[in-house]
CSV table of C-alpha atoms and ligand atoms in Angstrom, one decimal:
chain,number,residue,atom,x,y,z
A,1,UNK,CA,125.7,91.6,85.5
A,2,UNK,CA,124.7,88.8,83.1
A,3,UNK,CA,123.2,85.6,85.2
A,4,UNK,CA,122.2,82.3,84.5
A,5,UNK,CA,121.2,79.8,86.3
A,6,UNK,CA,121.0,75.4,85.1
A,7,UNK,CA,123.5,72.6,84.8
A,8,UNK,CA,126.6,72.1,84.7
A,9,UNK,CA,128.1,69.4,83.0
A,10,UNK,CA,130.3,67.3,81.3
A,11,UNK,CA,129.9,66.2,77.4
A,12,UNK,CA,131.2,63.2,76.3
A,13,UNK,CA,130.9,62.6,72.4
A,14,UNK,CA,131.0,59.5,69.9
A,15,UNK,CA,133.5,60.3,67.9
A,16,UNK,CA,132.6,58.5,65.0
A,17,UNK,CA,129.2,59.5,63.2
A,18,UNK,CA,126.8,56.5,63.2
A,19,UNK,CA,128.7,55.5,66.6
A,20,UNK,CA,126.3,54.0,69.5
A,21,UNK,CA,126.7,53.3,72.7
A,22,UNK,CA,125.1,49.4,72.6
A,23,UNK,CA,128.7,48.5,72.0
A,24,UNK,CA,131.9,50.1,73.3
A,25,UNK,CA,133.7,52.8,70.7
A,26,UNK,CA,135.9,56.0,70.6
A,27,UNK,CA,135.0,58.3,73.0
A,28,UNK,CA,136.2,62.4,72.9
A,29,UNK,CA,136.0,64.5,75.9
A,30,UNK,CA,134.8,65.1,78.7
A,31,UNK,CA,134.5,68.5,77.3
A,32,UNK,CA,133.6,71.3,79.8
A,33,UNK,CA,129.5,72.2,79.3
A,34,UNK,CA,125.9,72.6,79.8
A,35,UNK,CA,124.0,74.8,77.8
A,36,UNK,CA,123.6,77.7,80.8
A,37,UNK,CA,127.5,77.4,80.6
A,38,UNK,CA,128.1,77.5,77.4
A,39,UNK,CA,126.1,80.4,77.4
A,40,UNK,CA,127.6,82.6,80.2
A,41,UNK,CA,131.0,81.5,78.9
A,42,UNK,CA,130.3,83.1,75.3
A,43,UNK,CA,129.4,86.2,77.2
A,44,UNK,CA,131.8,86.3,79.4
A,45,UNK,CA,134.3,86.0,76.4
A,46,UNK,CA,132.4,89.0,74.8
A,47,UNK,CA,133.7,91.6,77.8
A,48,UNK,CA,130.2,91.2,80.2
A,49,UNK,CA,130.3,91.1,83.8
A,50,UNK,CA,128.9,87.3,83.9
A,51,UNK,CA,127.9,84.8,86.6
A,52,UNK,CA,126.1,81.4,87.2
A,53,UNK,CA,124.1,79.9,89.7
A,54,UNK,CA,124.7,75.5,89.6
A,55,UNK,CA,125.9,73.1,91.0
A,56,UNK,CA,128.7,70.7,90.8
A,57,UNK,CA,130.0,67.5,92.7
A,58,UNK,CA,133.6,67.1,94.1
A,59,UNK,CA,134.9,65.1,91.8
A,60,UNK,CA,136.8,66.1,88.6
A,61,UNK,CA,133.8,66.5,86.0
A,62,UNK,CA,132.7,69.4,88.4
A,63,UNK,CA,136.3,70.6,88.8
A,64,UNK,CA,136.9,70.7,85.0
A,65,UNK,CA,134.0,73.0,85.1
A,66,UNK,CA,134.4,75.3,87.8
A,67,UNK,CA,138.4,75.5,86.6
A,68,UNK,CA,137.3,76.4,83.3
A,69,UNK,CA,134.6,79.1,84.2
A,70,UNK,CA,137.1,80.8,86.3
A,71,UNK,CA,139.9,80.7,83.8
A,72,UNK,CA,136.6,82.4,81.4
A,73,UNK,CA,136.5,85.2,83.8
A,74,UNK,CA,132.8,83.8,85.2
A,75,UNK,CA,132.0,84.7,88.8
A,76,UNK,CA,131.1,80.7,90.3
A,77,UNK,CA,130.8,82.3,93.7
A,78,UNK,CA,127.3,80.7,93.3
A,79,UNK,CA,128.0,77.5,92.2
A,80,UNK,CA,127.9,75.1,94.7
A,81,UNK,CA,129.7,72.0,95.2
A,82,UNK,CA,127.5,69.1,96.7
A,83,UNK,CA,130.0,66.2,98.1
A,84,UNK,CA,127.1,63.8,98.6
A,85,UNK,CA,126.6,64.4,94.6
A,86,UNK,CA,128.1,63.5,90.9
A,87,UNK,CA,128.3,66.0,88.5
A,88,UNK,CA,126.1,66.2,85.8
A,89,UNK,CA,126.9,64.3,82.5
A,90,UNK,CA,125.3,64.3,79.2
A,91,UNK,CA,126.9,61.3,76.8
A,92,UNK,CA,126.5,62.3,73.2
A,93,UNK,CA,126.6,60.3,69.6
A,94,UNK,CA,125.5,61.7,66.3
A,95,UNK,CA,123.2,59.8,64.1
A,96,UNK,CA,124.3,59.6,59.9
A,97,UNK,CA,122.2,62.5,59.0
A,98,UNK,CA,123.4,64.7,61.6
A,99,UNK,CA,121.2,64.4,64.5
A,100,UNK,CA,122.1,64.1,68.0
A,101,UNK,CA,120.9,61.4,70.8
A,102,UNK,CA,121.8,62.6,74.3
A,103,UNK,CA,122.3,60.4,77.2
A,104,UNK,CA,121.9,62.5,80.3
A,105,UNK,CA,122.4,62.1,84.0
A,106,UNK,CA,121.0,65.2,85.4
A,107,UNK,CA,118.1,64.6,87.4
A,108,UNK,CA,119.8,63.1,90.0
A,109,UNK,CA,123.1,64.4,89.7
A,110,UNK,CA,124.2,67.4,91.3
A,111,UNK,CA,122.8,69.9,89.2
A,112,UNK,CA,119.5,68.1,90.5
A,113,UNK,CA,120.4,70.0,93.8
A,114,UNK,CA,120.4,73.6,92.1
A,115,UNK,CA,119.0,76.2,94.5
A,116,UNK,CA,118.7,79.4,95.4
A,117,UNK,CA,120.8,79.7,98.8
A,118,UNK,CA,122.3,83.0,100.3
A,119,UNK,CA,125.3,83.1,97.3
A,120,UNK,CA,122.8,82.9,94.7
A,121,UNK,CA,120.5,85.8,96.3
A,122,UNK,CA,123.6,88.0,96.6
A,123,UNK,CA,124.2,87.4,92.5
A,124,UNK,CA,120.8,87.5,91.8
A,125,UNK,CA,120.4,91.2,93.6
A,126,UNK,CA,123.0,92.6,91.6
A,127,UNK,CA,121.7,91.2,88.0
A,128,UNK,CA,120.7,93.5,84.9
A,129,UNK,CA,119.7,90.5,83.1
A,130,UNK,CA,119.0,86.7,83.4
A,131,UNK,CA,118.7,84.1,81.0
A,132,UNK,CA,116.7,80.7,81.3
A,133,UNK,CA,117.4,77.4,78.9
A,134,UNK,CA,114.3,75.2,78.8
A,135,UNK,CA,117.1,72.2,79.0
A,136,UNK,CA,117.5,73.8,82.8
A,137,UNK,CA,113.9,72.6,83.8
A,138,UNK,CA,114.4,68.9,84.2
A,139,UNK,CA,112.6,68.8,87.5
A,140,UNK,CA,109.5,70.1,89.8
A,141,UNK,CA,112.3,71.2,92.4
A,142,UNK,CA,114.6,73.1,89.8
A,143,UNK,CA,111.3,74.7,88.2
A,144,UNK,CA,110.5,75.8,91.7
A,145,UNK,CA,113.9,77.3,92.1
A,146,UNK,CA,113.9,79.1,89.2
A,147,UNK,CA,110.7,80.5,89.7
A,148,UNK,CA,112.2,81.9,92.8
A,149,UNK,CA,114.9,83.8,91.0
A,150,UNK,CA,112.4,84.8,88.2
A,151,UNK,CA,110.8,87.0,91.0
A,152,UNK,CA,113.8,88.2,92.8
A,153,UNK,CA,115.5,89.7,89.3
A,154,UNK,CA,112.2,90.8,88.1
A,155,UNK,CA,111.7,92.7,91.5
A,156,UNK,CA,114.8,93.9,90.7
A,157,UNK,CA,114.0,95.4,86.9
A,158,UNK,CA,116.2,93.3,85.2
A,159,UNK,CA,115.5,91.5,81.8
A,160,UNK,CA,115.1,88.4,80.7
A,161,UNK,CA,115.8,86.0,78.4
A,162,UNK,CA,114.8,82.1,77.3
A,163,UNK,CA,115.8,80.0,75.3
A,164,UNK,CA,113.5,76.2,75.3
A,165,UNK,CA,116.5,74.6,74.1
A,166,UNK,CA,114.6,71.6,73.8
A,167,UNK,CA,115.8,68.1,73.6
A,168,UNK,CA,113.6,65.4,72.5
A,169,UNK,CA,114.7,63.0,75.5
A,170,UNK,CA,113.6,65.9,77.7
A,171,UNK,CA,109.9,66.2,76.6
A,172,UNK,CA,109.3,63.0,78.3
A,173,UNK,CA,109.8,65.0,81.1
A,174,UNK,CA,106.5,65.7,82.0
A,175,UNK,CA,107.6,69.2,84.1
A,176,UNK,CA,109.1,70.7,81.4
A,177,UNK,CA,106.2,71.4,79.9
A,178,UNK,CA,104.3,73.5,82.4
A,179,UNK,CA,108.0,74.9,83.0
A,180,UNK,CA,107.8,75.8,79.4
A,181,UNK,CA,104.6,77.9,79.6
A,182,UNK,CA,105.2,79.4,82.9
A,183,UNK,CA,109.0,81.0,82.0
A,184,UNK,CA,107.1,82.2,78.8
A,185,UNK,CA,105.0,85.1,81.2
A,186,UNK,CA,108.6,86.4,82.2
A,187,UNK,CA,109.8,86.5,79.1
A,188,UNK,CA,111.3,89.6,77.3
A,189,UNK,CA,113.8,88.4,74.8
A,190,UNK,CA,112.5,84.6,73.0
A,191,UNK,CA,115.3,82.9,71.3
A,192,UNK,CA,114.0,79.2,70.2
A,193,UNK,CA,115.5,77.6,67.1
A,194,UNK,CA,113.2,77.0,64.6
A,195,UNK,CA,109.8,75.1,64.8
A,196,UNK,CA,110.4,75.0,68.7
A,197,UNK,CA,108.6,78.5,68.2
A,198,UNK,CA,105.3,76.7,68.3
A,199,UNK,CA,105.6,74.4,71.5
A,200,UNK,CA,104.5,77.3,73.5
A,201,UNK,CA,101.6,78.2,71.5
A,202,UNK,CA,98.5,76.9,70.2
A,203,UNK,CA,99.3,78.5,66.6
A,204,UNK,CA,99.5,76.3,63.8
A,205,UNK,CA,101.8,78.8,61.9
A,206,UNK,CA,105.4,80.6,62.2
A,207,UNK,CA,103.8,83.9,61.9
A,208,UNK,CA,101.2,83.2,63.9
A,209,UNK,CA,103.2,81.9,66.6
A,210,UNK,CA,105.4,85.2,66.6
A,211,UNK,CA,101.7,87.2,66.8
A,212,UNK,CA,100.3,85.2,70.0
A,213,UNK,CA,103.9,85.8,71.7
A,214,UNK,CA,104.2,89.4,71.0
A,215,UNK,CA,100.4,89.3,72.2
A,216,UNK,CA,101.8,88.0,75.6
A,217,UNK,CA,104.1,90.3,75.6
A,218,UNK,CA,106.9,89.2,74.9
A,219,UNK,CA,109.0,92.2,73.5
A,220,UNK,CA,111.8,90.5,70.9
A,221,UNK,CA,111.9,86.9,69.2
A,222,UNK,CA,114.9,85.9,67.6
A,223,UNK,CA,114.3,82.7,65.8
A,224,UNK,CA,117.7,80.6,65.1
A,225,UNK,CA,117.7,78.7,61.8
A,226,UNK,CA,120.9,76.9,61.5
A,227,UNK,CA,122.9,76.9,58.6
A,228,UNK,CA,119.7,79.2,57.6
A,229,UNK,CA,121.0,82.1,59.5
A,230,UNK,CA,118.5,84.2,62.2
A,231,UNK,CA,115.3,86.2,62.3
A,232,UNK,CA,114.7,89.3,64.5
A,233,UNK,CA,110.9,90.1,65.6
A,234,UNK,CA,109.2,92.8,68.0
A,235,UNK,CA,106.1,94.6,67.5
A,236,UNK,CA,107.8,96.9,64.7
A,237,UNK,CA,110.8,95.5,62.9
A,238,UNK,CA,111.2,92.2,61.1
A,239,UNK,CA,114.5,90.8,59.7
A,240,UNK,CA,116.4,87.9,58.4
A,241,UNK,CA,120.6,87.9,58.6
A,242,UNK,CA,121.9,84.6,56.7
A,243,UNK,CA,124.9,82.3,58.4
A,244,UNK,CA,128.5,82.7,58.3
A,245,UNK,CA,129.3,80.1,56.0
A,246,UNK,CA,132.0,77.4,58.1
A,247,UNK,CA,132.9,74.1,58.2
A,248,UNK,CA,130.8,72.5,61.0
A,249,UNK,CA,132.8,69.7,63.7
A,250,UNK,CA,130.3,70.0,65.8
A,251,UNK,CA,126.8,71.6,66.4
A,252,UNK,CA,127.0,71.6,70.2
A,253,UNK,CA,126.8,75.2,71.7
A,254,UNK,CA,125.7,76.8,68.8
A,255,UNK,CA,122.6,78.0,70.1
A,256,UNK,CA,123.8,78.9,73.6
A,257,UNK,CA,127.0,81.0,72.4
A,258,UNK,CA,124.3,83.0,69.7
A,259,UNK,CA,122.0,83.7,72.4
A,260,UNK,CA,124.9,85.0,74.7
A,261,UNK,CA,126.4,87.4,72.1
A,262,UNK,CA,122.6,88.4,70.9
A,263,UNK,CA,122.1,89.3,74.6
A,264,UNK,CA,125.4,90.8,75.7
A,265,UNK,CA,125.3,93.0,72.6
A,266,UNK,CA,122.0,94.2,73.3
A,267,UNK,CA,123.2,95.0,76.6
A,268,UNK,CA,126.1,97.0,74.8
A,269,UNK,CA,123.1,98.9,73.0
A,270,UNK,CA,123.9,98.0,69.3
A,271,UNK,CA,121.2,98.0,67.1
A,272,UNK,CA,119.6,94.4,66.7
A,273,UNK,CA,121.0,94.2,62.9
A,274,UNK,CA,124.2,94.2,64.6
A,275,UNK,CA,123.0,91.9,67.4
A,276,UNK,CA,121.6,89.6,65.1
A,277,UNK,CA,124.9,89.8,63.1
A,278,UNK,CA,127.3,89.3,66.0
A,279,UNK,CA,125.1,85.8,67.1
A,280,UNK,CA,125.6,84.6,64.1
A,281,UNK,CA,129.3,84.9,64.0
A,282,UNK,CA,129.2,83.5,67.7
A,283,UNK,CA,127.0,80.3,66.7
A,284,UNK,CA,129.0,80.0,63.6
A,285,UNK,CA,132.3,80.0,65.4
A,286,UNK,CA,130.8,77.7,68.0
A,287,UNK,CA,130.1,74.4,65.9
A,288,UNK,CA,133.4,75.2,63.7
A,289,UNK,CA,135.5,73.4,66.9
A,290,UNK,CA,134.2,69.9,69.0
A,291,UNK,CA,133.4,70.6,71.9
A,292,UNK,CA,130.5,73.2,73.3
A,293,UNK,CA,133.0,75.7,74.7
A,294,UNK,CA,135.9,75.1,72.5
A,295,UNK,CA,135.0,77.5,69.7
A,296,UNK,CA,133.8,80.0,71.4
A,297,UNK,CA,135.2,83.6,70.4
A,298,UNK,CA,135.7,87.1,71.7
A,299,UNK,CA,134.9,89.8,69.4
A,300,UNK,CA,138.2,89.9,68.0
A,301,UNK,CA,137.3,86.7,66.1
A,302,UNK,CA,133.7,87.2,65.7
A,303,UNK,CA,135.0,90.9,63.7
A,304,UNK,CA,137.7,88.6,61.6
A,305,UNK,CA,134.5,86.3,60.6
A,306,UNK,CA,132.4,89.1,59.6
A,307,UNK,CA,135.3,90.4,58.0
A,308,UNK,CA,136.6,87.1,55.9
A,309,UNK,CA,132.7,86.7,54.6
A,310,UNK,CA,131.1,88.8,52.1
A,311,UNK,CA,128.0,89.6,53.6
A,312,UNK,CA,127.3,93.4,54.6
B,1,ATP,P1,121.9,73.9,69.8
B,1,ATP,O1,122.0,72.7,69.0
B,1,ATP,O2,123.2,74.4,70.4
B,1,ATP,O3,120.8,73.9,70.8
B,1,ATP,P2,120.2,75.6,68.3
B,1,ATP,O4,119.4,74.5,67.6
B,1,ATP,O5,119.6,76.3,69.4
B,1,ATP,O6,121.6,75.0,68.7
B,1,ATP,P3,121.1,76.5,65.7
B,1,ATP,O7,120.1,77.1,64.8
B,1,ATP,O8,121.5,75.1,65.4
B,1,ATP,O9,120.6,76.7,67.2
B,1,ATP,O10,122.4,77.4,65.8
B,1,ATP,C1,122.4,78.7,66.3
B,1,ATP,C2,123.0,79.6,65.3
B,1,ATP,O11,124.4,79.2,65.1
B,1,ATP,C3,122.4,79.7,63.9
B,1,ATP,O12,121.3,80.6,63.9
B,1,ATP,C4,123.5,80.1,63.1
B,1,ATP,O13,123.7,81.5,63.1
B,1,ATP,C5,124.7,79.4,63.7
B,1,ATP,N1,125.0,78.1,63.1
B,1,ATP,C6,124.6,76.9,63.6
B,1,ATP,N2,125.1,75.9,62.7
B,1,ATP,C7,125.8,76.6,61.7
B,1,ATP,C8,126.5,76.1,60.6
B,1,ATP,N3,126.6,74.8,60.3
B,1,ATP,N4,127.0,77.1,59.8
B,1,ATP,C9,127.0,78.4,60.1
B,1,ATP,N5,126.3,78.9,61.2
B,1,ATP,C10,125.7,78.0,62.0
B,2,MG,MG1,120.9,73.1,66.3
């Protein structure tokens, strides 16, 4: 089983570009997401047996959720539903050149109350591989948590896989730094897009960023690159596999559904050329819909993408 663990929430998005929230405007959504569910939704979609450990208040943000995760086939036997708490929210507006501002409730929603009770244990015992977001480690308590499951799966010989998924309003969080560095010692499989490579490190370089992580032991690095495609690293193989070429709506989820397919088809034991291939359709399909979880494909579209573009 494919596991994940992190928040749950709903996105709400500006739907004009340039659109802020100092005065009121056109809203879109709530959309159904969170970057761990966006994740195990993708894989999920993609045939794996897929479940997440969160939690959701009992009200109709977390309903949304936990209705759409089951239609998606995720086990939410570990997702929890706190009545003395409000789902997790993350307000969204896009700047004129294309960057995002996120206003989140988090910490002291629901998903603030993540932990690792009995349900989660019983997932966590049965899971061949886990995957971390750094957007999950919002808080001392949720770090703490997580550590807990890092343990339990690794006890367990399962692999793992992290993603910082950074968001610039979360490095004022002071604990997801340290959480940052710690998750990095479990790591098997790095998947950071772009210069988020050298957070981690001390390396002043790409290249040498990739050489102090391999150094720690980290086995694979896949960096994502946008419109740019994807690069592969391990210790002996180094590629680059350019983007689908799509019409972007929205770039929520594109890095969450490419890391799921990355993962699930490693799991399927296809070479990483096709892995690398496959995430690329996924993150490319992703942004081509609004909405985190609204483009999201199985591999019948992800083969019609590869098949429509010209690349080998
Ligand atoms: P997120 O914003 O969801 O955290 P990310 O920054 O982690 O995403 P990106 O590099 O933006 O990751 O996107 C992940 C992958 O999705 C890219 O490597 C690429 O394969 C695909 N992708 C993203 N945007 C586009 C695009 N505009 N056109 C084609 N492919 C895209
Ligand atoms: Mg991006």
């Amino acid at each position: 089983m494919i596991l994940t663990m992190g928040e749950i929430l709903v996105d709400i998005l500006a739907e004009e570009r340039g659109q802020g929230f100092l005065e009121p405007g056109r809203l879109l959504g709530p959309f159904p997401g969170g970057a761990p569910a966006t994740f195990i939704v993708q894989a999920a979609r993609l045939g794996a047996r897929a479940g997440i450990i969160s939690c959701v208040g009992d009200d109709d943000f977390g309903w949304l959720n936990v209705e759409r995760l089951r239609r998606e086939n995720v086990d939410v036997g570990a997702v929890r539903i706190d009545p003395d708490q409000v789902t997790a929210s993350a307000f969204v507006r896009y700047r004129e050149d294309g960057d995002r501002d996120f206003l989140f409730n988090l910490k002291r929603s629901a998903a603030g109350r993540i932990a690792i009770d009995g349900a989660a244990r019983a997932m966590l015992a049965e899971c061949a591989h886990f995957h971390i977001m750094g957007s999950s480690l919002f808080s001392f308590h949720i770090i703490d948590e997580m550590k807990k499951a890092l343990e339990l799966v690794r006890a367990n010989g399962a692999t793992i896989s992290f993603d910082p998924n950074i968001r610039k309003e979360m490095l004022r969080i002071p604990e997801m730094r340290a959480g940052l560095e710690f998750m990095l010692g479990y790591t098997d499989i790095f998947m950071p897009s772009g210069p988020e490579i050298l957070l981690p490190t001390d390396a002043k370089s790409e290249r040498a960023a990739i050489d102090e992580l391999l150094d720690l032991g980290v086995r694979m690095i896949v960096i994502k690159r946008n419109r740019k495609g994807a690069s592969f690293y391990s210790n002996d193989d180094a590629f680059d596999v350019p983007a689908f070429p799509i019409e972007e709506a929205d770039p929520t989820g594109a890095g969450d559904c490419f890391s799921a397919a990355f993962v699930t088809c490693l799991l399927k034991g296809m070479d990483m050329r096709r892995c690398v291939t496959y995430a690329n359709a996924a993150g490319a399909l992703a942004v081509s819909r609004k909405g985190g979880m609204e483009g999201i494909g199985g591999f019948a579209a992800l083969d019609a993408l590869i098949a429509r573009s010209d690349l080998p």
